[in-house]
């Protein structure tokens, strides 16, 4: 049966399609309606048990309760009621930022839940000869289930028998089917996806309730989000600053009494709320949730917030050549004969040895021989008496024995050794030709024959990799960010060097084995660097587990997906570069808003302190540089600004600060100039405008 060819929505340069993925909402888009729809969730978060997780906002909530009690005790004091109301709004706005961030994942979770249907599984009995129908929830790890065209796969697992076309649109958003087959790196299937053709036997690898879809639902909703180490450290810093300012405000009252300028509890609470870093305290959780959300928008599932954060600190990127740096399918472009033979002879032998080779490279050899030399495409059925020699990792060559003639094609060293073992002589220019092709960035395959004239090399097949458009520019950006790129390939060193130079990577690892990858990662980590890599096979699992950021392909094996801390649902290895950029954007956003928040406090200090003590110490009026109308309007203006700035920054927290590739020093200077200076100036302007508006209210002005 002919099946549709899988077509991924990612562009050749690795950029994601704008509308792929479950419940896709474009990243960075903020709809003001989200504030209203998330309000009920924000109100539910007023529970002190929830608020206690954020020390800064918990203090603000306690202050809100205290000022409310004081307002009730003095019902005629409009100032007390107004301060209490705006303090409650400050707490609600903080909860609203987190609720909006969490709400952005609900559409995706709802779409995924639709894929969680109660299915009936056709489980094979102990001897595998009979089937029994059982509910999908009754399946256990190790069970074998049969899935045919039209069946919904009842649970996560690996294909152990057969090949089928599978609709994974419920997971990836792609309408094009994909091929899943046993015995390779594309054997993993996900519960809830649908078999479109043929028959497969799936070995279940997860328990009910712990499937990939269940984990996705929890993660996109934020239920499983763990605070990252940097986020925890920043929370500790904010809590420490809150304690310091709390002690400062508590000790301020005795001085005020001594100066005959005793302050009300309402004013002291207002001072405390304005001095502690409420802005970043309110937005910190939303920034973390939005960082994971941006990954989901690009069809990448992060298993932990730690991985997202680590991506922002990555120093070394390990990238597979095939499919990441190059398009993946090497194509035969030329038949190069050795001295004494012709290109037509090489083409004839190469085509014959490739008839049973179903790889893209093998098919391209057959097609090139037909196009260049008019050789009829023979079929394996016409050569029923032939003995086909499959390619293996040990021999590194393949071929055919037919009509007393032995034909081989494969790696240079393997074919040369085969010719010499059979007593043949190797043409003097054979090694030179393969070296020239390798140095030009191609992959040489030697073609040899052993017939009545003896064993000999006929020539070389030139296979060529094509570097993806824009890769050199992207690697230049990474270099400006201080990130080292390493290309991983199984090619020989000469070929690897040529491709690495063309693509612009910093280093390469040729003829790489799983052990070589692990050793490279450990060397980089021993030097204090964080390492990121992609993989899809069981042999990649150890390296994925060792890497600080391990991105497993969704098309890969269950072992690879379990070992990695991220899963790319589109299975596009190039997306690792985007993941690093998203991680950096998360760190930059958090740092920028922290800078803005702390700078805000300086302006609020100039608004409240002169207002509190100007009566006792008239000289403090010189600090009233904003010329605020009265002590009460100054304090109220600062509290109102403190609440409104949280709402104003919600879109920025969700969208993230725009990332530009540059050095860390330059980025620091830029953020200090924009968010440090901006954080100083904005409150002066905002508080003054609010003060002018307050003075227009009858009874206040």
XYZ file of C-alpha atoms in Angstrom:
701
model
C 0.000 0.000 0.000
C 1.246 3.459 -0.859
C 1.397 5.805 2.097
C 1.687 9.572 2.206
C 5.171 10.871 2.703
C 5.547 12.646 6.053
C 5.981 16.346 5.540
C 6.969 18.407 8.541
C 5.901 21.987 8.836
C 9.333 23.317 9.791
C 11.158 25.382 7.242
C 14.539 24.332 5.817
C 16.291 26.827 8.027
C 14.765 25.262 11.088
C 12.144 27.932 11.768
C 8.877 26.550 13.070
C 5.658 26.640 11.181
C 3.362 29.374 12.480
C 0.397 27.156 13.192
C 1.563 23.695 14.146
C 0.970 21.887 17.380
C -1.758 21.101 19.856
C -4.077 24.015 20.580
C -1.619 26.298 18.852
C -1.676 29.936 19.883
C 1.062 32.081 18.467
C 3.766 32.675 21.028
C 3.933 36.175 22.388
C 0.365 37.134 21.481
C -1.416 38.761 24.418
C -5.160 39.250 24.329
C -6.485 41.703 26.971
C -9.566 39.469 27.243
C -7.309 36.939 28.955
C -7.191 39.232 31.993
C -10.960 39.002 32.387
C -11.256 35.267 31.730
C -8.421 34.551 34.181
C -9.907 36.706 36.968
C -11.746 33.814 38.717
C -8.484 31.858 38.912
C -6.717 34.929 40.275
C -9.312 35.282 43.037
C -8.965 31.609 43.966
C -5.238 32.142 44.381
C -5.936 34.558 47.283
C -5.921 31.472 49.504
C -3.107 32.134 52.031
C -1.809 28.588 51.493
C -1.205 29.491 47.851
C 0.089 32.991 48.538
C 2.644 31.676 51.041
C 4.605 30.250 48.098
C 5.468 33.828 47.107
C 6.917 35.560 50.205
C 6.724 39.069 48.732
C 3.080 38.883 47.707
C 2.174 37.055 50.924
C 3.423 40.083 52.867
C 1.326 42.328 50.608
C -1.758 40.183 51.305
C -1.168 40.422 55.057
C -0.859 44.180 54.648
C -4.127 44.223 52.702
C -5.912 42.374 55.500
C -4.429 44.694 58.128
C -5.387 47.899 56.313
C -8.882 46.534 55.694
C -9.339 45.862 59.417
C -8.103 49.377 60.200
C -10.479 50.841 57.596
C -13.399 48.991 59.155
C -12.379 50.341 62.564
C -12.404 53.883 61.122
C -15.179 53.746 58.532
C -15.103 57.471 57.872
C -11.480 57.545 56.742
C -11.508 57.504 52.950
C -7.713 57.317 52.850
C -7.641 54.014 54.720
C -10.312 52.463 52.506
C -8.558 53.634 49.349
C -5.178 52.236 50.443
C -6.796 48.914 51.411
C -8.602 48.670 48.069
C -5.440 49.285 46.035
C -3.427 46.837 48.129
C -6.017 44.138 47.399
C -5.844 45.066 43.721
C -2.051 44.707 43.888
C -2.421 41.147 45.173
C -5.114 40.313 42.603
C -3.058 41.773 39.752
C -0.087 39.641 40.835
C -2.272 36.519 40.853
C -3.727 37.593 37.532
C -0.291 37.575 35.900
C 0.249 33.957 36.969
C -3.332 32.947 36.100
C -3.038 34.388 32.580
C 0.257 32.551 32.057
C -1.321 29.283 33.212
C -4.473 29.915 31.199
C -2.523 30.084 27.950
C -1.891 26.353 28.256
C -5.519 25.377 28.815
C -6.455 25.426 25.133
C -3.574 23.088 24.415
C -4.551 20.819 27.309
C -8.184 20.706 26.146
C -7.059 19.640 22.672
C -4.888 16.920 24.162
C -7.703 15.662 26.372
C -9.787 15.066 23.272
C -7.104 12.627 22.168
C -7.480 10.712 25.451
C -10.313 8.450 24.470
C -11.186 5.246 26.257
C -9.963 2.603 23.852
C -10.324 -1.153 23.702
C -6.989 -2.871 23.194
C -6.391 -6.121 21.337
C -3.889 -7.698 23.702
C -1.938 -10.781 22.692
C -2.119 -13.681 25.120
C 0.934 -15.329 26.670
C 1.790 -17.511 23.670
C 1.101 -14.690 21.210
C -1.213 -16.877 19.157
C -4.532 -15.413 20.299
C -5.983 -11.990 21.059
C -8.220 -10.742 23.843
C -10.110 -7.464 24.096
C -9.315 -5.437 27.225
C -9.867 -1.781 28.207
C -6.886 0.442 27.477
C -6.718 1.299 31.195
C -6.064 -2.388 31.975
C -2.811 -2.505 29.999
C 0.431 -2.980 31.875
C 4.079 -2.414 30.972
C 5.287 -5.206 28.708
C 1.884 -6.097 27.220
C 1.774 -6.682 23.459
C -1.173 -5.182 21.573
C -2.193 -5.444 17.929
C -3.167 -2.292 16.006
C -4.518 -2.284 12.453
C -5.825 0.382 10.073
C -8.460 2.491 11.838
C -7.392 1.493 15.365
C -6.450 4.041 18.009
C -3.180 3.083 19.687
C -4.209 2.379 23.314
C -0.970 3.372 25.054
C 2.613 4.525 24.678
C 5.004 1.886 23.415
C 7.461 0.655 20.800
C 6.624 -1.148 17.569
C 8.104 -4.643 17.802
C 6.569 -6.087 14.639
C 5.430 -4.600 11.321
C 5.320 -1.148 9.775
C 2.382 1.268 9.552
C 1.357 4.792 8.652
C 0.244 6.667 11.779
C -1.765 9.874 12.203
C -0.111 11.899 14.995
C -2.021 15.138 14.407
C -3.476 15.046 17.930
C 0.064 15.373 19.292
C 2.061 17.294 16.712
C -0.655 19.223 14.863
C 0.629 17.802 11.567
C -1.978 16.340 9.238
C 0.591 14.359 7.235
C 0.981 10.771 8.469
C 4.303 9.380 9.641
C 5.846 5.935 9.303
C 6.426 3.834 12.420
C 8.277 0.542 12.131
C 10.037 -2.066 14.224
C 13.768 -2.437 14.572
C 14.820 1.173 14.114
C 14.872 4.623 15.677
C 11.333 5.371 14.489
C 9.581 2.710 16.512
C 7.993 4.792 19.294
C 4.225 5.347 19.168
C 2.024 7.486 21.403
C -1.292 6.499 22.922
C -4.197 8.351 21.313
C -2.681 8.418 17.822
C -4.365 6.489 15.011
C -3.099 3.776 12.676
C -3.994 4.602 9.062
C -2.648 1.553 7.252
C -1.157 -1.897 7.696
C -0.656 -3.832 10.950
C 1.762 -3.391 13.852
C 2.367 -5.048 17.203
C 3.141 -2.561 19.988
C 4.901 -3.314 23.261
C 3.434 -1.064 25.998
C 6.101 0.916 27.880
C 4.051 3.097 30.281
C 1.368 2.568 32.906
C -2.145 4.065 32.528
C -2.208 7.682 33.719
C 1.504 8.131 33.034
C 1.343 8.276 29.255
C 3.001 10.928 27.122
C -0.325 12.743 26.676
C -0.951 12.735 30.450
C 2.460 14.271 31.022
C 1.870 16.850 28.283
C -1.458 17.899 29.815
C 0.101 18.405 33.248
C 3.046 20.322 31.840
C 1.173 22.683 29.530
C -1.268 23.490 32.342
C 1.623 24.250 34.655
C 0.546 21.650 37.216
C 3.874 19.854 37.013
C 6.081 22.935 36.738
C 8.939 22.938 39.189
C 10.695 26.153 40.121
C 14.135 26.360 38.576
C 17.305 26.835 40.671
C 17.718 30.451 39.545
C 14.055 31.141 40.264
C 14.416 29.650 43.751
C 17.561 31.713 44.347
C 15.797 34.876 43.212
C 12.847 34.060 45.490
C 15.262 33.765 48.408
C 16.799 37.133 47.493
C 13.372 38.773 47.284
C 12.355 37.240 50.616
C 15.571 38.566 52.184
C 14.936 42.067 50.834
C 11.379 41.880 52.158
C 12.637 40.991 55.639
C 15.195 43.821 55.531
C 12.576 46.417 54.544
C 10.116 44.994 57.088
C 12.672 45.536 59.845
C 13.409 49.016 58.489
C 9.732 50.017 58.529
C 9.170 48.528 62.004
C 12.117 50.469 63.441
C 10.982 53.642 61.637
C 7.991 54.172 63.922
C 10.033 54.797 67.116
C 12.019 57.474 65.272
C 8.775 58.984 64.019
C 7.367 59.083 67.563
C 10.556 60.720 68.803
C 10.251 63.353 66.059
C 6.595 63.951 66.964
C 5.593 62.675 63.520
C 3.944 59.396 64.472
C 2.683 57.518 61.429
C -0.503 55.497 61.144
C -0.305 51.763 60.550
C -1.900 52.299 57.139
C 0.933 54.597 56.059
C 3.583 52.188 57.360
C 2.022 49.303 55.450
C 1.889 51.449 52.310
C 5.578 52.305 52.760
C 6.499 48.634 53.183
C 4.569 47.553 50.076
C 6.175 50.273 47.985
C 9.713 49.486 49.135
C 9.711 45.697 48.799
C 10.190 44.353 45.222
C 6.512 43.706 44.540
C 6.768 44.085 40.748
C 9.167 41.198 40.154
C 7.608 39.256 43.030
C 4.266 39.445 41.219
C 5.641 38.523 37.796
C 8.307 35.944 38.666
C 6.067 32.885 38.419
C 4.429 34.162 35.223
C 7.844 34.586 33.584
C 8.745 30.955 34.314
C 5.423 29.594 33.078
C 5.595 31.731 29.936
C 9.092 30.401 29.193
C 7.802 26.828 29.095
C 4.763 28.027 27.149
C 6.990 29.494 24.430
C 8.569 26.080 24.007
C 5.144 24.438 23.729
C 4.231 26.964 21.040
C 7.134 25.554 19.044
C 6.023 21.975 19.696
C 8.767 21.288 22.234
C 7.764 19.654 25.508
C 10.072 20.504 28.415
C 9.963 17.906 31.165
C 11.226 20.432 33.713
C 11.753 24.149 34.120
C 15.351 23.368 35.015
C 15.936 22.247 31.420
C 14.523 25.508 29.997
C 16.749 27.528 32.264
C 19.782 25.375 31.533
C 19.193 25.992 27.819
C 19.774 29.677 28.452
C 23.177 28.961 30.006
C 24.363 26.436 27.417
C 27.992 26.875 26.367
C 28.336 23.963 23.924
C 25.896 22.662 21.311
C 26.321 19.157 19.902
C 24.539 18.907 16.549
C 24.155 15.885 14.295
C 25.297 16.609 10.773
C 22.629 14.625 8.960
C 19.209 16.226 9.155
C 20.415 19.123 11.296
C 23.245 20.847 9.466
C 22.597 19.129 6.141
C 19.296 18.146 4.574
C 19.987 14.537 5.440
C 19.702 12.484 2.278
C 23.039 12.257 0.491
C 22.628 11.975 -3.256
C 24.877 10.319 -5.821
C 26.166 13.053 -8.130
C 28.997 11.427 -10.098
C 30.672 8.127 -11.020
C 34.454 8.607 -11.023
C 36.445 5.770 -12.678
C 39.973 4.769 -11.720
C 42.645 4.571 -14.411
C 41.873 1.800 -16.904
C 38.071 1.748 -16.468
C 35.204 3.895 -17.687
C 32.463 5.768 -15.884
C 29.886 3.530 -17.595
C 31.501 0.422 -16.066
C 31.403 2.045 -12.616
C 27.765 3.037 -13.120
C 26.746 -0.477 -14.198
C 28.392 -2.123 -11.176
C 27.146 0.573 -8.786
C 23.561 0.212 -10.000
C 23.692 -3.565 -9.740
C 25.006 -3.448 -6.161
C 22.335 -0.892 -5.179
C 19.211 -2.690 -6.403
C 18.428 -4.075 -2.937
C 19.489 -0.877 -1.164
C 16.280 0.965 -0.217
C 18.056 3.893 1.431
C 17.797 7.335 -0.251
C 21.495 7.077 -1.113
C 21.049 3.663 -2.720
C 18.043 4.766 -4.746
C 19.934 7.845 -5.947
C 22.725 5.604 -7.311
C 20.198 3.621 -9.366
C 18.545 6.782 -10.686
C 21.857 8.491 -11.570
C 23.068 5.434 -13.533
C 19.809 5.422 -15.483
C 19.873 9.184 -16.193
C 23.574 9.530 -17.075
C 24.181 6.308 -18.997
C 20.716 5.122 -19.996
C 21.073 1.937 -17.958
C 17.751 0.186 -17.559
C 16.649 -0.027 -13.941
C 16.772 -3.720 -13.196
C 14.638 -5.167 -10.395
C 15.556 -7.704 -7.754
C 12.833 -9.975 -9.109
C 14.779 -10.357 -12.357
C 17.778 -11.555 -10.332
C 16.099 -14.200 -8.213
C 19.225 -16.334 -8.286
C 21.415 -13.520 -6.960
C 22.753 -13.399 -3.399
C 22.351 -9.960 -1.859
C 24.909 -8.777 0.682
C 23.274 -6.319 3.122
C 25.137 -3.426 4.679
C 26.271 -3.909 8.291
C 28.101 -1.640 10.700
C 30.858 -4.249 10.940
C 31.566 -4.733 7.209
C 30.592 -1.175 6.179
C 29.788 -2.347 2.646
C 27.047 -4.084 0.675
C 26.676 -5.712 -2.719
C 25.553 -8.720 -4.728
C 26.906 -12.060 -5.983
C 25.393 -12.955 -9.362
C 26.456 -14.996 -12.411
C 29.902 -15.717 -10.990
C 30.520 -12.027 -10.400
C 30.902 -10.378 -6.985
C 30.195 -6.646 -6.739
C 30.764 -4.559 -3.609
C 30.332 -0.903 -2.730
C 31.052 0.805 0.574
C 33.535 2.659 2.756
C 36.998 3.106 1.280
C 38.896 1.135 3.889
C 36.457 -1.781 3.872
C 36.376 -2.165 0.077
C 40.156 -1.865 -0.233
C 40.573 -4.558 2.431
C 38.057 -6.787 0.579
C 39.969 -6.438 -2.711
C 43.313 -7.196 -1.068
C 41.881 -10.214 0.792
C 40.851 -11.657 -2.575
C 44.331 -11.180 -4.003
C 43.454 -8.212 -6.156
C 45.464 -5.102 -6.871
C 44.289 -1.640 -5.970
C 44.600 1.075 -8.594
C 47.116 3.740 -7.639
C 44.622 6.577 -8.002
C 41.816 4.956 -5.948
C 42.897 6.489 -2.642
C 43.624 9.855 -4.306
C 40.114 10.020 -5.803
C 38.408 9.241 -2.491
C 40.547 11.836 -0.703
C 39.652 14.509 -3.277
C 35.938 13.806 -2.888
C 36.219 13.850 0.918
C 38.171 17.113 0.913
C 35.469 18.643 -1.289
C 32.849 17.784 1.346
C 31.473 14.713 -0.364
C 31.221 11.116 0.763
C 33.127 8.583 -1.391
C 31.889 5.016 -1.863
C 34.338 2.682 -3.560
C 32.947 0.221 -6.126
C 34.844 -3.041 -6.628
C 34.267 -6.264 -8.527
C 35.673 -9.803 -8.446
C 35.076 -11.705 -11.694
C 37.014 -13.709 -14.253
C 39.544 -10.864 -14.513
C 40.179 -10.926 -10.741
C 39.364 -8.555 -7.875
C 39.836 -4.868 -8.588
C 38.510 -1.398 -7.820
C 36.411 0.107 -10.611
C 35.890 3.589 -9.293
C 34.173 5.864 -6.797
C 30.575 7.004 -6.261
C 30.457 10.654 -5.202
C 27.696 11.211 -2.599
C 27.100 14.806 -1.650
C 25.535 16.384 1.430
C 23.808 19.735 1.052
C 24.171 22.218 3.911
C 20.856 23.843 4.861
C 20.301 27.448 3.867
C 21.157 29.984 6.550
C 23.071 27.585 8.812
C 26.334 29.545 8.639
C 24.516 32.728 9.679
C 22.862 30.939 12.628
C 26.198 29.542 13.782
C 27.686 33.038 13.537
C 24.908 34.241 15.866
C 25.647 31.458 18.332
C 29.331 32.362 18.244
C 28.473 35.966 19.115
C 26.511 34.575 22.056
C 29.633 32.758 23.239
C 28.290 29.298 22.351
C 30.593 26.685 20.834
C 29.041 24.461 18.138
C 30.271 20.905 17.556
C 29.117 18.812 14.590
C 28.698 15.085 15.293
C 28.958 12.716 12.334
C 29.824 9.152 11.431
C 31.670 10.346 8.330
C 35.425 10.117 7.947
C 37.496 13.077 9.230
C 38.169 14.541 5.775
C 34.460 14.663 4.865
C 33.542 15.954 8.310
C 36.134 18.735 8.071
C 34.846 19.921 4.679
C 31.202 20.015 5.849
C 32.199 21.729 9.105
C 34.043 24.455 7.184
C 31.150 24.976 4.781
C 28.589 25.154 7.592
C 30.743 27.326 9.839
C 30.728 25.191 13.008
C 33.521 25.602 15.544
C 34.539 21.956 15.828
C 33.524 18.463 14.728
C 33.633 14.872 15.931
C 34.058 12.385 13.076
C 33.332 8.650 13.042
C 31.446 9.225 16.293
C 30.250 6.305 18.422
C 27.897 6.556 21.448
C 30.964 6.272 23.679
C 32.655 9.139 21.823
C 29.601 11.369 22.365
C 29.553 10.603 26.085
C 33.274 11.295 26.404
C 32.927 14.633 24.590
C 30.026 15.734 26.809
C 31.931 14.817 29.972
C 35.027 16.710 28.791
C 32.998 19.841 28.162
C 31.197 19.549 31.510
C 34.489 19.001 33.322
C 35.481 22.439 32.033
C 32.435 24.004 33.708
C 30.328 24.197 30.552
C 26.671 23.278 30.055
C 26.072 21.004 27.068
C 23.000 20.535 24.865
C 22.443 17.815 22.277
C 19.736 16.085 20.259
C 19.140 12.394 19.614
C 16.512 9.871 18.613
C 17.992 6.398 18.972
C 18.463 4.029 21.884
C 22.218 4.463 21.409
C 21.748 8.216 21.994
C 20.038 7.680 25.369
C 23.209 7.681 27.534
C 24.461 10.926 25.980
C 20.999 12.540 26.219
C 20.875 11.669 29.909
C 24.389 13.038 30.473
C 23.773 16.326 28.630
C 22.420 19.282 30.601
C 19.819 19.806 27.866
C 18.898 16.601 26.058
C 16.328 17.050 23.282
C 14.816 13.756 22.123
C 12.969 13.473 18.825
C 9.326 12.400 19.079
C 9.946 9.956 16.225
C 12.690 8.283 18.249
C 12.680 5.389 20.651
C 11.050 5.399 24.077
C 14.512 5.063 25.638
C 15.651 8.311 24.000
C 12.502 10.172 25.096
C 12.877 8.949 28.672
C 16.551 9.926 28.791
C 16.082 13.467 27.438
C 14.587 16.343 29.404
C 12.856 17.781 26.335
C 10.918 16.179 23.485
C 10.593 17.832 20.072
C 7.177 16.820 18.746
C 8.149 17.914 15.215
C 11.364 15.850 15.344
C 13.385 18.684 13.827
C 16.950 18.570 15.223
C 17.618 22.150 14.094
C 15.144 23.324 16.717
C 17.851 22.886 19.370
C 19.142 26.304 18.323
C 15.714 27.850 18.965
C 15.503 26.129 22.350
C 18.757 27.795 23.392
C 17.412 31.171 22.269
C 14.178 30.654 24.250
C 16.191 29.731 27.344
C 18.288 32.863 27.004
C 15.146 34.937 26.495
C 13.747 33.551 29.769
C 16.874 34.538 31.702
C 17.028 37.956 30.048
C 13.356 38.648 30.787
C 13.745 37.703 34.430
C 16.863 39.843 34.804
C 15.362 42.826 32.976
C 12.173 42.887 35.059
C 14.146 42.405 38.281
C 16.266 45.429 37.356
C 13.145 47.424 36.495
C 11.453 46.449 39.772
C 14.359 47.433 42.013
C 14.860 50.707 40.120
C 11.155 51.439 40.690
C 11.677 51.457 44.437
C 14.005 54.456 44.223
C 11.265 56.672 42.781
C 8.702 55.416 45.297
C 11.151 56.237 48.091
C 11.277 59.852 46.883
C 7.471 59.915 46.794
C 6.674 58.546 50.282
C 9.525 59.422 52.668
C 9.285 63.239 52.185
C 5.498 63.009 52.556
C 5.797 61.141 55.850
C 8.272 63.448 57.583
C 8.019 66.814 55.832
C 5.853 68.187 58.660
C 8.421 67.320 61.333
C 11.423 68.072 59.163
C 10.560 70.800 56.624
C 13.968 70.375 55.031
C 12.791 67.053 53.587
C 10.563 69.014 51.212
C 13.663 69.373 49.059
C 13.389 65.651 48.371
C 9.858 66.146 47.064
C 11.317 66.602 43.593
C 8.022 65.588 41.941
C 6.223 68.447 43.758
C 3.430 66.105 44.855
C 0.282 67.814 46.121
C 0.042 66.481 49.679
C 1.351 63.674 51.904
C -1.803 61.642 51.419
C -1.869 62.071 47.622
C 1.849 61.188 47.450
C 1.392 57.911 49.340
C -1.783 57.026 47.450
C -0.158 57.816 44.080
C 2.768 55.523 44.859
C 0.440 52.665 45.899
C -1.712 53.054 42.771
C 1.336 53.125 40.498
C 2.705 50.067 42.294
C -0.466 48.131 41.415
C -0.911 49.367 37.841
C 2.681 48.718 36.777
C 2.134 44.994 37.423
C -0.734 44.876 34.929
C 1.238 46.969 32.464
C 4.145 44.507 32.559
C 2.069 41.312 32.213
C 2.294 41.329 28.354
C 6.090 41.777 28.550
C 6.418 38.941 31.088
C 4.386 36.620 28.853
C 5.982 37.639 25.562
C 9.501 37.941 26.930
C 12.136 40.584 26.337
C 13.233 40.483 22.727
C 16.436 38.512 22.375
C 19.333 39.703 20.225
C 22.550 37.712 19.773
C 25.327 39.621 21.541
C 27.988 39.171 24.182
C 27.011 38.976 27.864
C 28.739 42.294 28.691
C 26.975 44.140 25.903
C 23.646 42.577 26.844
C 24.095 43.643 30.478
C 24.857 47.235 29.481
C 21.849 47.291 27.160
C 19.425 45.996 29.781
C 20.749 48.385 32.431
C 20.300 51.267 30.020
C 16.746 50.291 29.052
C 15.256 48.650 32.154
C 17.458 50.199 34.824
C 17.151 53.792 33.619
C 13.590 53.147 32.445
C 12.715 51.749 35.857
C 13.977 54.964 37.450
C 12.215 57.386 35.118
C 8.838 55.673 34.594
C 7.682 55.883 38.255
C 8.517 59.576 38.508
C 6.324 60.263 35.486
C 3.596 57.801 36.465
C 3.330 58.889 40.099
C 3.213 62.570 39.118
C 0.402 61.961 36.602
C -1.592 59.952 39.170
C -1.057 62.704 41.758
C -2.421 65.312 39.337
C -5.498 63.155 38.689
C -6.083 62.561 42.405
C -6.047 66.290 43.126
C -8.952 66.704 40.700
C -11.176 64.467 42.863
C -13.502 66.589 45.054
C -12.671 66.350 48.727
C -9.059 65.331 48.084
C -7.616 68.109 46.061
